[in-house]
């Protein structure tokens, strides 16, 4: 199909691909917590933490450019959200003038910190999700006691979101081929109708899927074959990962 | 034994639409029957009644077991339903999960489930498709995969809603061959009367929720009167030499 979001890198046999999905999810969570709690005084730690996603990217034997291209697709959003921060000084702060523009130094620091952290978090998320089979990710979440209803929702979304997008595209096409020029009010009315139609169609599809599930014996719980095995390499990887993560803490005087 | 026995079976949708009105018929085990009729005549509704996902009024027995709450799990295992749109039937991230869904609900052990998935895929000619995602498959492949989801449950009766609609010729032929070699009791609905003639010895015509004819497909599908009364047309194979000749000359033009 035309939605090319699922890339072929999910299937591979590098070390990173073979890590247990639970390991990847846990590493991601620990990494995110460590990164997010770094203060501005210790900003150099962030540079050090960059080692970890880069190491994973290297081990995965996927071109670093591939990761960077994904990163640059996601990052601009964060940049746009944070761009205004330097222009708002704290209540007791006197902003400095740069070329006639008042800029808050603390705001600038905050801007820098948030962006650096976001890049790290995005980077590790991209590396670990690109190298994990989607089904494996779901199974990992399931084993980590994420409620089955949540994994089921994610799984359905993954399956049907593109069907929904296709439907929207078809409706838009049908609409554009019938109307040439309309006033804004009329257009809004048509769009509201379309949203309503979409809602009904999705609802009906949900009902049909439910019938199909029921007719194959569904009784309220989704059973999956969960055959994840924690390997020795996973334990070793976890230990190495945690030791690297803790290195910067050594620099704190006791 | 009778695979299906229905007596005065009716069904109305919650909004009051009477989809089926007091229909009675029975299907012996091993028989293949096609249900035909114009749009809205209640064919799809009847298919969903067969394994109890919708429950009508009147008597319905599957393999001599009457349909009620306590028999429902058994009946769902016996009657596999292939819905018209494969996108409704394939709702998991990969084909493996889709096909394993039924067997897992039956509580089968893991190895057996894997074996079932493999056998089911083989029976529809999709060997090695376990890890594929259904949204990367063609419509024809998805249709075959949706057959496999039902085959994997090892049903005794298979009910299919318009199995050949929207298919290209090669997938249509695959489905026809699959239906022909299948030893199960089969009940299908269709607008493809040539397919019905190829696969089913019996045809039932449904119109506005009532059975208007029921008989051997060779006879019913050559009866122009009764077909036209129900907005149906003679299958190509049954058309008169004159119209066949016309069709052949048309083919010649197309082939040039
Ligand atoms: N979900 C529904 N709610 C209400 N009425 C329905 C629903 N589905 C079908 N119907 C109505 O039931 C009748 C039979 O429909 P259906 O069984 O789909 O016919 P067929 O498959 O022969 O085209 C039609 O009049 C149709 O409009
Ligand atoms: Mg129908």
Coordinates of C-alpha atoms and ligand atoms in Angstrom, one line a residue:
Chain A
X1 CA 0.0 0.0 0.0
X2 CA 1.1 3.6 -0.3
X3 CA 1.6 4.3 3.3
X4 CA 5.3 3.8 3.7
X5 CA 5.8 4.1 7.4
X6 CA 6.7 0.6 8.2
X7 CA 10.3 0.3 7.2
X8 CA 12.1 -2.8 6.4
X9 CA 14.7 -2.1 9.2
X10 CA 12.4 -3.8 11.7
X11 CA 13.5 -7.1 10.4
X12 CA 17.2 -7.6 11.0
X13 CA 19.5 -9.8 13.0
X14 CA 21.9 -7.3 14.6
X15 CA 22.5 -7.4 18.3
X16 CA 20.0 -4.6 18.8
X17 CA 17.3 -6.3 16.8
X18 CA 17.7 -9.4 18.9
X19 CA 17.4 -7.6 22.3
X20 CA 14.3 -8.6 24.2
X21 CA 11.6 -5.9 23.6
X22 CA 11.2 -5.7 27.4
X23 CA 14.9 -4.8 27.7
X24 CA 14.5 -2.1 25.0
X25 CA 11.4 -0.6 26.6
X26 CA 13.0 -0.6 30.1
X27 CA 16.2 0.9 28.8
X28 CA 14.2 3.6 27.0
X29 CA 12.3 4.5 30.2
X30 CA 15.4 4.6 32.4
X31 CA 17.3 6.6 29.8
X32 CA 14.4 9.1 29.5
X33 CA 14.2 9.5 33.3
X34 CA 18.0 10.0 33.6
X35 CA 18.1 12.5 30.7
X36 CA 15.0 14.5 31.8
X37 CA 16.4 15.0 35.4
X38 CA 19.7 16.6 34.3
X39 CA 19.9 20.2 35.5
X40 CA 21.4 23.1 33.6
X41 CA 24.6 23.1 35.8
X42 CA 25.3 19.5 34.6
X43 CA 24.5 20.1 30.9
X44 CA 27.7 18.4 29.8
X45 CA 26.2 15.1 31.0
X46 CA 23.8 15.3 28.1
X47 CA 26.7 15.3 25.7
X48 CA 27.9 12.2 27.4
X49 CA 24.5 10.5 27.3
X50 CA 24.6 10.9 23.5
X51 CA 27.0 8.0 23.5
X52 CA 24.2 5.6 24.3
X53 CA 21.8 6.1 21.3
X54 CA 24.8 6.4 19.0
X55 CA 26.2 3.1 20.3
X56 CA 22.8 1.4 19.7
X57 CA 22.6 3.0 16.3
X58 CA 26.0 1.6 15.5
X59 CA 25.3 -1.8 16.8
X60 CA 22.1 -2.0 14.7
X61 CA 24.1 -1.8 11.5
X62 CA 21.6 0.6 10.1
X63 CA 23.0 3.8 8.4
X64 CA 23.1 6.6 10.9
X65 CA 21.6 8.8 8.2
X66 CA 18.4 6.8 8.4
X67 CA 18.0 7.7 12.0
X68 CA 19.0 11.3 11.5
X69 CA 16.4 11.7 8.7
X70 CA 13.7 10.4 11.1
X71 CA 15.0 12.7 13.8
X72 CA 14.8 15.7 11.6
X73 CA 11.3 14.9 10.7
X74 CA 10.2 14.9 14.3
X75 CA 12.5 17.5 15.9
X76 CA 11.1 20.7 14.2
X77 CA 7.9 20.4 16.1
X78 CA 9.8 20.7 19.4
X79 CA 11.8 23.6 18.1
X80 CA 8.6 25.4 17.2
X81 CA 7.0 24.8 20.5
X82 CA 10.0 26.1 22.5
X83 CA 11.1 28.9 20.3
X84 CA 9.3 31.6 22.3
X85 CA 10.8 30.6 25.7
X86 CA 13.8 32.9 25.4
X87 CA 11.5 35.9 25.0
X88 CA 9.9 35.6 28.4
X89 CA 12.1 36.6 31.3
X90 CA 11.5 35.5 34.8
X91 CA 9.7 38.1 37.0
X92 CA 12.8 39.4 38.7
X93 CA 15.1 39.1 35.7
X94 CA 16.3 42.0 33.5
X95 CA 16.5 40.8 29.9
X96 CA 19.6 41.5 27.9
X97 CA 19.4 43.4 24.6
X98 CA 20.6 41.7 21.5
X99 CA 20.2 43.9 18.4
X100 CA 17.4 45.6 20.0
X101 CA 15.5 42.5 21.0
X102 CA 15.1 41.7 24.7
X103 CA 16.2 38.2 25.5
X104 CA 16.0 36.4 28.8
X105 CA 19.2 34.5 29.7
X106 CA 17.4 32.0 31.9
X107 CA 14.9 31.5 29.1
X108 CA 17.7 30.9 26.7
X109 CA 19.2 28.3 29.0
X110 CA 15.8 26.6 29.4
X111 CA 15.4 26.6 25.6
X112 CA 18.8 25.0 25.2
X113 CA 18.1 22.4 27.9
X114 CA 14.7 21.3 26.6
X115 CA 15.9 21.0 23.0
X116 CA 19.0 19.0 23.9
X117 CA 16.9 16.6 26.1
X118 CA 14.3 16.3 23.4
X119 CA 16.8 15.3 20.8
X120 CA 18.2 12.7 23.1
X121 CA 14.8 11.3 24.0
X122 CA 13.7 11.3 20.3
X123 CA 17.0 9.7 19.3
X124 CA 16.8 6.7 21.7
X125 CA 13.1 6.2 20.9
X126 CA 13.7 6.2 17.2
X127 CA 16.7 3.8 17.5
X128 CA 14.8 1.3 19.7
X129 CA 11.5 1.4 17.9
X130 CA 12.9 1.2 14.4
X131 CA 14.8 -2.0 15.3
X132 CA 11.8 -3.7 17.0
X133 CA 9.1 -5.7 15.3
X134 CA 5.8 -4.1 16.1
X135 CA 4.2 -7.3 17.3
X136 CA 7.3 -7.8 19.5
X137 CA 6.9 -4.3 21.0
X138 CA 3.2 -5.1 21.8
X139 CA 4.2 -8.4 23.4
X140 CA 6.9 -6.6 25.4
X141 CA 4.4 -4.1 26.7
X142 CA 2.0 -6.9 27.6
X143 CA 4.7 -8.7 29.6
X144 CA 5.5 -5.4 31.4
X145 CA 2.0 -5.5 32.7
X146 CA 0.5 -2.8 30.4
X147 CA -3.2 -3.5 30.6
X148 CA -4.3 -5.7 27.6
X149 CA -7.0 -3.2 26.7
X150 CA -4.2 -0.6 26.0
X151 CA -2.2 -2.9 23.9
X152 CA -5.3 -3.9 22.1
X153 CA -6.1 -0.3 21.3
X154 CA -2.6 0.3 20.0
X155 CA -2.8 -2.8 17.9
X156 CA -6.2 -1.8 16.4
X157 CA -4.9 1.7 15.7
X158 CA -1.9 0.4 13.9
X159 CA -4.1 -1.8 11.8
X160 CA -6.9 0.6 10.9
X161 CA -5.5 4.1 11.0
X162 CA -4.4 3.9 7.3
X163 CA -7.7 2.5 6.3
X164 CA -9.3 5.5 7.9
X165 CA -6.9 7.9 6.1
X166 CA -7.7 6.2 2.8
X167 CA -11.4 6.7 3.6
X168 CA -10.9 10.4 4.3
X169 CA -8.9 10.8 1.0
X170 CA -11.7 9.1 -0.9
X171 CA -14.3 11.4 0.6
X172 CA -12.2 14.5 -0.1
X173 CA -11.8 13.4 -3.7
X174 CA -15.5 12.8 -4.1
X175 CA -16.2 16.2 -2.6
X176 CA -13.6 18.0 -4.7
X177 CA -14.9 16.4 -7.9
X178 CA -18.4 17.7 -7.3
X179 CA -17.8 21.2 -6.0
X180 CA -15.9 24.0 -7.6
X181 CA -16.1 27.1 -5.6
X182 CA -18.1 27.5 -2.4
X183 CA -18.3 30.1 0.3
X184 CA -16.5 29.4 3.5
X185 CA -19.7 28.8 5.4
X186 CA -20.9 26.1 2.9
X187 CA -17.5 24.5 2.9
X188 CA -17.4 24.3 6.7
X189 CA -20.9 22.7 6.6
X190 CA -19.7 20.1 4.1
X191 CA -16.7 19.3 6.2
X192 CA -18.8 19.0 9.3
X193 CA -21.0 16.5 7.4
X194 CA -18.0 14.6 6.3
X195 CA -16.7 14.3 9.8
X196 CA -20.1 13.0 10.8
X197 CA -20.1 10.5 8.0
X198 CA -16.7 9.3 8.9
X199 CA -17.8 8.8 12.5
X200 CA -20.7 6.7 11.4
X201 CA -18.7 4.7 9.0
X202 CA -16.0 4.0 11.6
X203 CA -18.6 3.1 14.1
X204 CA -20.2 0.6 11.7
X205 CA -16.8 -0.8 10.8
X206 CA -16.1 -1.3 14.5
X207 CA -19.4 -3.2 14.8
X208 CA -18.5 -5.4 11.8
X209 CA -15.1 -6.2 13.3
X210 CA -16.7 -7.0 16.6
X211 CA -19.0 -9.5 14.8
X212 CA -16.0 -11.0 13.1
X213 CA -14.2 -11.3 16.4
X214 CA -17.2 -12.8 18.1
X215 CA -17.8 -15.3 15.4
X216 CA -14.3 -16.6 16.0
X217 CA -15.0 -17.2 19.7
X218 CA -14.0 -13.9 21.2
X219 CA -15.3 -13.6 24.7
X220 CA -13.8 -10.4 26.0
X221 CA -10.1 -11.2 26.4
X222 CA -7.6 -11.1 23.6
X223 CA -5.2 -14.1 23.8
X224 CA -1.8 -13.9 22.2
X225 CA 1.0 -16.4 21.9
X226 CA 3.6 -14.7 24.1
X227 CA 6.8 -16.5 23.5
X228 CA 9.4 -13.9 24.6
X229 CA 12.5 -15.4 26.2
X230 CA 15.0 -13.3 28.2
X231 CA 18.4 -14.2 27.1
X232 CA 21.8 -14.0 28.7
X233 CA 22.8 -11.3 26.3
X234 CA 19.9 -9.2 27.5
X235 CA 21.1 -9.3 31.0
X236 CA 24.7 -8.4 30.0
X237 CA 23.3 -5.6 27.8
X238 CA 21.3 -4.3 30.7
X239 CA 24.3 -4.2 33.0
X240 CA 26.5 -2.5 30.5
X241 CA 23.8 0.0 29.7
X242 CA 23.2 0.9 33.4
X243 CA 26.9 1.3 34.1
X244 CA 27.3 3.7 31.3
X245 CA 24.3 5.6 32.4
X246 CA 25.7 5.9 35.9
X247 CA 29.2 7.1 34.9
X248 CA 28.4 10.9 35.1
X249 CA 27.2 10.4 38.7
X250 CA 30.8 9.6 39.7
X251 CA 31.6 13.3 39.1
X252 CA 29.4 14.4 41.9
X253 CA 31.5 14.9 45.1
X254 CA 30.3 12.8 48.1
Chain B
X1 CA -27.2 -35.6 9.6
X2 CA -28.6 -32.1 8.9
X3 CA -25.9 -29.5 9.0
X4 CA -28.4 -26.7 9.3
X5 CA -32.1 -26.8 10.0
X6 CA -34.1 -23.6 10.1
X7 CA -37.9 -23.3 10.7
X8 CA -39.8 -20.1 10.6
X9 CA -36.6 -18.2 11.2
X10 CA -37.1 -14.4 11.3
X11 CA -34.8 -11.5 12.1
X12 CA -35.4 -7.8 12.4
X13 CA -32.7 -5.2 13.0
X14 CA -33.0 -3.1 16.1
X15 CA -34.2 -0.2 14.0
X16 CA -37.2 -2.4 12.9
X17 CA -36.0 -3.4 9.4
X18 CA -37.5 -6.9 8.9
X19 CA -34.5 -8.6 7.2
X20 CA -35.7 -12.2 7.2
X21 CA -39.3 -13.3 7.5
X22 CA -40.2 -16.8 8.6
X23 CA -37.8 -18.7 6.4
X24 CA -37.5 -22.5 6.6
X25 CA -34.9 -24.7 5.0
X26 CA -32.4 -27.4 5.8
X27 CA -29.0 -28.3 4.5
X28 CA -27.7 -31.9 4.7
X29 CA -24.1 -32.3 5.8
X30 CA -21.6 -32.1 3.0
X31 CA -23.9 -30.1 0.7
X32 CA -22.8 -26.9 -0.9
X33 CA -25.6 -24.2 -1.2
X34 CA -25.6 -20.8 -2.8
X35 CA -27.9 -18.1 -1.6
X36 CA -28.7 -15.6 -4.3
X37 CA -31.0 -12.6 -4.6
X38 CA -31.0 -8.9 -5.1
X39 CA -29.3 -6.4 -2.8
X40 CA -31.0 -6.0 0.6
X41 CA -32.8 -9.4 0.4
X42 CA -31.3 -10.6 3.6
X43 CA -28.5 -12.8 2.5
X44 CA -25.8 -11.3 4.7
X45 CA -28.1 -11.3 7.6
X46 CA -28.8 -15.0 7.2
X47 CA -25.1 -15.7 7.2
X48 CA -24.6 -13.9 10.5
X49 CA -27.5 -15.8 12.0
X50 CA -25.9 -19.2 11.2
X51 CA -23.3 -19.1 14.0
X52 CA -25.2 -17.1 16.4
X53 CA -23.5 -13.8 16.3
X54 CA -27.0 -12.4 15.6
X55 CA -30.0 -14.3 17.0
X56 CA -33.3 -14.4 15.3
X57 CA -36.7 -15.7 16.2
X58 CA -37.8 -19.2 15.3
X59 CA -35.9 -22.5 15.3
X60 CA -32.3 -22.9 14.2
X61 CA -30.4 -26.1 14.6
X62 CA -26.8 -26.6 13.7
X63 CA -25.8 -30.3 13.5
X64 CA -28.8 -31.2 15.5
X65 CA -27.9 -28.8 18.3
X66 CA -30.4 -26.0 18.8
X67 CA -28.9 -22.5 19.1
X68 CA -29.0 -21.2 22.6
X69 CA -26.7 -19.5 25.1
X70 CA -25.1 -22.6 26.4
X71 CA -24.5 -24.1 22.9
X72 CA -23.1 -20.9 21.5
X73 CA -19.3 -21.6 21.9
X74 CA -19.7 -25.1 20.3
X75 CA -21.8 -23.7 17.4
X76 CA -19.2 -20.9 16.8
X77 CA -16.6 -23.6 16.6
X78 CA -18.6 -25.6 14.1
X79 CA -19.7 -22.8 11.9
X80 CA -16.9 -20.6 10.4
X81 CA -18.1 -17.3 8.9
X82 CA -16.1 -15.5 6.2
X83 CA -17.4 -12.0 6.1
X84 CA -17.7 -10.0 2.9
X85 CA -15.0 -7.4 3.6
X86 CA -11.6 -9.0 4.5
X87 CA -10.6 -5.8 6.3
X88 CA -13.3 -6.5 8.9
X89 CA -11.9 -10.0 9.4
X90 CA -8.2 -9.2 9.5
X91 CA -7.8 -6.9 12.5
X92 CA -4.4 -7.9 13.9
X93 CA -0.9 -6.5 13.1
X94 CA 0.2 -9.6 11.3
X95 CA -1.5 -12.4 9.4
X96 CA -0.2 -14.9 12.0
X97 CA -2.1 -13.2 14.8
X98 CA -5.2 -12.9 12.7
X99 CA -5.2 -16.6 11.9
X100 CA -4.2 -17.6 15.5
X101 CA -7.0 -15.5 16.9
X102 CA -9.7 -18.2 16.6
X103 CA -7.6 -21.2 17.7
X104 CA -6.3 -19.2 20.7
X105 CA -9.9 -18.4 21.7
X106 CA -10.6 -22.1 21.5
X107 CA -7.9 -22.6 24.2
X108 CA -5.5 -24.7 22.1
X109 CA -1.9 -25.1 23.1
X110 CA 0.8 -23.0 21.4
X111 CA 2.3 -25.7 19.2
X112 CA -1.1 -26.7 18.0
X113 CA -1.9 -23.1 17.2
X114 CA 1.2 -22.7 15.2
X115 CA 0.5 -25.8 13.3
X116 CA -3.1 -24.7 12.6
X117 CA -1.9 -21.4 11.2
X118 CA 0.6 -23.1 8.9
X119 CA -1.9 -25.6 7.7
X120 CA -4.6 -22.9 7.1
X121 CA -2.2 -20.8 5.1
X122 CA -1.2 -23.8 3.1
X123 CA -4.8 -24.7 2.3
X124 CA -5.4 -21.2 0.7
X125 CA -2.1 -21.1 -1.0
X126 CA -0.4 -18.4 1.2
X127 CA 2.5 -20.3 2.6
X128 CA 5.0 -18.2 4.4
X129 CA 2.7 -15.2 4.9
X130 CA 2.8 -15.4 8.7
X131 CA 4.7 -12.2 9.3
X132 CA 3.1 -10.1 6.7
X133 CA 0.8 -7.3 7.7
X134 CA -2.6 -7.4 6.0
X135 CA -2.4 -3.8 4.9
X136 CA 0.5 -4.7 2.7
X137 CA -1.5 -7.4 0.9
X138 CA -3.6 -7.1 -2.2
X139 CA -7.3 -7.4 -1.9
X140 CA -7.2 -10.9 -3.3
X141 CA -4.6 -12.0 -0.8
X142 CA -6.5 -10.5 2.0
X143 CA -9.6 -12.4 0.9
X144 CA -7.6 -15.7 0.9
X145 CA -6.2 -14.8 4.3
X146 CA -9.7 -14.2 5.7
X147 CA -10.6 -17.7 4.5
X148 CA -7.6 -19.0 6.4
X149 CA -8.7 -17.4 9.6
X150 CA -11.8 -19.5 9.5
X151 CA -10.1 -22.7 8.2
X152 CA -7.8 -22.6 11.2
X153 CA -10.7 -23.1 13.6
X154 CA -11.4 -26.5 12.0
X155 CA -15.1 -25.8 11.4
X156 CA -17.6 -28.3 10.0
X157 CA -19.7 -25.8 8.2
X158 CA -18.2 -22.8 6.4
X159 CA -20.5 -19.8 5.6
X160 CA -19.2 -17.2 3.2
X161 CA -20.7 -13.8 2.3
X162 CA -19.9 -13.0 -1.3
X163 CA -16.6 -14.8 -1.5
X164 CA -15.8 -13.6 -5.1
X165 CA -17.0 -10.0 -5.0
X166 CA -14.4 -7.4 -6.1
X167 CA -11.9 -10.1 -7.0
X168 CA -9.7 -10.2 -10.1
X169 CA -10.1 -13.2 -12.3
X170 CA -7.1 -15.2 -11.0
X171 CA -8.2 -14.8 -7.4
X172 CA -11.8 -15.6 -8.3
X173 CA -10.6 -18.8 -9.9
X174 CA -8.5 -19.6 -6.8
X175 CA -11.5 -19.2 -4.6
X176 CA -13.7 -21.3 -6.9
X177 CA -11.1 -24.1 -6.9
X178 CA -10.8 -23.9 -3.1
X179 CA -14.6 -24.1 -2.7
X180 CA -14.7 -27.1 -5.1
X181 CA -12.1 -29.2 -3.4
X182 CA -13.4 -28.3 0.1
X183 CA -15.1 -31.3 1.8
X184 CA -17.1 -29.1 4.3
X185 CA -20.7 -28.2 4.2
X186 CA -20.6 -24.8 2.5
X187 CA -23.3 -22.1 2.5
X188 CA -22.4 -19.0 0.5
X189 CA -24.1 -15.9 -0.8
X190 CA -23.3 -14.4 -4.2
X191 CA -24.2 -12.4 -7.2
X192 CA -21.7 -14.4 -9.3
X193 CA -24.1 -17.1 -10.7
X194 CA -21.4 -18.7 -12.8
X195 CA -19.4 -19.3 -9.6
X196 CA -22.5 -20.7 -7.9
X197 CA -23.0 -23.1 -10.8
X198 CA -19.3 -24.2 -10.6
X199 CA -19.3 -24.8 -6.9
X200 CA -22.7 -25.5 -5.5
X201 CA -25.2 -28.2 -6.3
X202 CA -28.0 -26.3 -4.7
X203 CA -29.3 -22.7 -5.0
X204 CA -31.7 -20.8 -2.8
X205 CA -33.2 -17.5 -4.1
X206 CA -34.0 -15.0 -1.4
X207 CA -36.0 -11.9 -2.0
X208 CA -37.2 -9.3 0.5
X209 CA -36.4 -11.6 3.4
X210 CA -38.3 -14.6 2.0
X211 CA -37.3 -17.8 0.2
X212 CA -38.8 -17.6 -3.3
X213 CA -37.1 -20.7 -4.8
X214 CA -34.9 -23.5 -3.7
X215 CA -33.6 -26.3 -5.9
X216 CA -30.8 -27.8 -7.9
X217 CA -28.5 -25.2 -9.3
X218 CA -28.5 -26.7 -12.8
X219 CA -32.3 -26.3 -13.0
X220 CA -32.8 -23.0 -11.1
X221 CA -30.0 -21.2 -12.7
X222 CA -31.3 -22.1 -16.2
X223 CA -34.8 -20.8 -15.5
X224 CA -34.8 -17.4 -17.0
X225 CA -38.3 -16.5 -15.8
X226 CA -37.6 -17.0 -12.2
X227 CA -34.2 -15.4 -12.3
X228 CA -35.6 -12.3 -14.0
X229 CA -38.4 -12.1 -11.6
X230 CA -35.8 -11.7 -8.9
X231 CA -33.6 -9.2 -10.7
X232 CA -31.1 -11.9 -11.6
X233 CA -29.6 -12.9 -14.9
X234 CA -28.8 -16.2 -16.5
X235 CA -25.3 -17.3 -15.8
X236 CA -23.1 -16.7 -19.0
X237 CA -22.9 -20.5 -19.4
X238 CA -26.6 -20.9 -19.5
X239 CA -27.3 -18.2 -22.1
X240 CA -28.8 -19.1 -25.5
X241 CA -26.5 -19.9 -28.4
X242 CA -27.5 -16.6 -29.9
X243 CA -26.2 -14.5 -27.0
X244 CA -23.2 -16.7 -26.5
X245 CA -22.3 -16.1 -30.2
X246 CA -22.7 -12.4 -29.5
X247 CA -20.4 -12.7 -26.5
X248 CA -17.8 -14.6 -28.5
X249 CA -17.7 -12.0 -31.2
X250 CA -17.2 -9.4 -28.5
X251 CA -14.3 -11.4 -27.2
X252 CA -12.8 -11.4 -30.6
X253 CA -13.0 -7.6 -30.7
X254 CA -11.4 -7.4 -27.3
X255 CA -8.6 -9.7 -28.3
X256 CA -7.6 -7.9 -31.4
Ligands
LIG1 N1 -26.9 -3.0 10.6 C1 -28.2 -2.9 10.1 N2 -29.1 -2.1 10.7 C2 -30.3 -2.0 10.1 N3 -30.7 -2.6 9.0 C3 -29.8 -3.3 8.3 C4 -28.5 -3.5 8.8 N4 -27.8 -4.3 7.9 C5 -28.7 -4.6 6.9 N5 -29.9 -4.0 7.2 C6 -31.1 -4.1 6.3 O1 -31.5 -5.5 6.3 C7 -31.9 -5.9 5.0 C8 -31.1 -7.1 4.5 O2 -29.8 -6.7 4.4 P1 -28.6 -7.7 4.0 O3 -28.8 -8.9 4.8 O4 -27.4 -7.0 4.1 O5 -29.0 -8.0 2.5 P2 -28.1 -8.6 1.3 O6 -26.8 -9.1 1.9 O7 -28.9 -9.6 0.7 O8 -27.8 -7.5 0.3 C9 -31.8 -4.6 4.1 O9 -33.0 -4.0 4.0 C10 -30.8 -3.8 4.9 O10 -31.0 -2.4 4.6
LIG2 MG1 -24.8 -8.6 1.5

